[in-house]
mmCIF file of C-alpha atoms in Angstrom:
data_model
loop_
_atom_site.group_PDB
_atom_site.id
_atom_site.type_symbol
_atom_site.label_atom_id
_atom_site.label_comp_id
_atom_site.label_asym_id
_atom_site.label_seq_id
_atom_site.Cartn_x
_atom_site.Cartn_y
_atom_site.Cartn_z
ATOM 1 C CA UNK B 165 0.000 0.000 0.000
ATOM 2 C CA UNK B 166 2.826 2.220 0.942
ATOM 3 C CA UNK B 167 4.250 1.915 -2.426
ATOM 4 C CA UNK B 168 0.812 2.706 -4.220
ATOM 5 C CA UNK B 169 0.959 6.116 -2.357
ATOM 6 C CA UNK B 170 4.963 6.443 -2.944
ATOM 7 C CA UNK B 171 4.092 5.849 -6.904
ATOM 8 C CA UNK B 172 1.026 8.164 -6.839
ATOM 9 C CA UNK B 173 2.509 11.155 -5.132
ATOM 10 C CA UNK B 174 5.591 10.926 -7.700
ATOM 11 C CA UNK B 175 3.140 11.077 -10.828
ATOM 12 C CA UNK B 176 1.486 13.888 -9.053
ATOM 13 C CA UNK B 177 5.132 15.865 -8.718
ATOM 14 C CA UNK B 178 5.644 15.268 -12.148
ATOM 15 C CA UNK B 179 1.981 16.467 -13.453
ATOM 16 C CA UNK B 180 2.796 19.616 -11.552
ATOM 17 C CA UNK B 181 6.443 20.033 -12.884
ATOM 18 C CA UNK B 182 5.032 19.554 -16.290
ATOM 19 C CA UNK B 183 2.198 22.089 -14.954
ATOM 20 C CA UNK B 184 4.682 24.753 -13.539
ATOM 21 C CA UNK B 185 6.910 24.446 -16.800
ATOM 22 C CA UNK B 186 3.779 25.483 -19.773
ATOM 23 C CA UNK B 187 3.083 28.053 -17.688
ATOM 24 C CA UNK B 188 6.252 29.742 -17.103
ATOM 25 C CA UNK B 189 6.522 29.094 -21.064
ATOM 26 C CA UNK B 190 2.784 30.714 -21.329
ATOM 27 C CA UNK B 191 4.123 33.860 -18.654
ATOM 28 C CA UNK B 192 7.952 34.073 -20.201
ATOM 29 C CA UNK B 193 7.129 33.869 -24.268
ATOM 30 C CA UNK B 194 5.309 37.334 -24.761
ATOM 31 C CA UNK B 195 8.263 39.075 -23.439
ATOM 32 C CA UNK B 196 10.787 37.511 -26.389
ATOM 33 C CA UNK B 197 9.376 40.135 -28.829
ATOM 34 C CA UNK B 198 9.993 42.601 -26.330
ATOM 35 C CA UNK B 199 13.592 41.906 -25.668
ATOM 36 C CA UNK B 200 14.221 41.169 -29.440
ATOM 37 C CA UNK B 201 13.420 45.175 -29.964
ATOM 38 C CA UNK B 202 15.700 45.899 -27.421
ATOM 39 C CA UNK B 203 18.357 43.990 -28.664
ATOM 40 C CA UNK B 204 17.508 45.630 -32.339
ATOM 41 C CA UNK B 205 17.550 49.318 -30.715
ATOM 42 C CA UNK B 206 20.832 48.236 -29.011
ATOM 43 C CA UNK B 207 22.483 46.652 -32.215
ATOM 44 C CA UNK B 208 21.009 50.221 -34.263
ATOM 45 C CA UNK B 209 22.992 52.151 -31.711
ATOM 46 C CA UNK B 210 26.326 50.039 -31.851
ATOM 47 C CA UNK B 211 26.636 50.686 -35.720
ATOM 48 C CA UNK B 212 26.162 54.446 -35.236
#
């Protein structure tokens, strides 16, 4: 029984993990256009 509960509570750690990762993906991915301009503004600058 002890093992049924070990074996359940590590496919529930790795349901979250996989949770906690899409989201960050979901929270972190808008911001890549946003950096991308900065690193064109900063690039425009360096050729000046």
């Amino acid at each position: 029984m002890r093992r049924r509960w070990l074996w359940m509570l590590e496919q529930i750690g790795w349901f979250l993990g996989d949770v906690l990762c899409l989201l960050l993906l979901i929270l972190l991915l808008p911001l890549v256009p946003v950096l991308k301009a900065f690193d064109d503004v900063r690039n425009g600058q360096e050729d000046k």
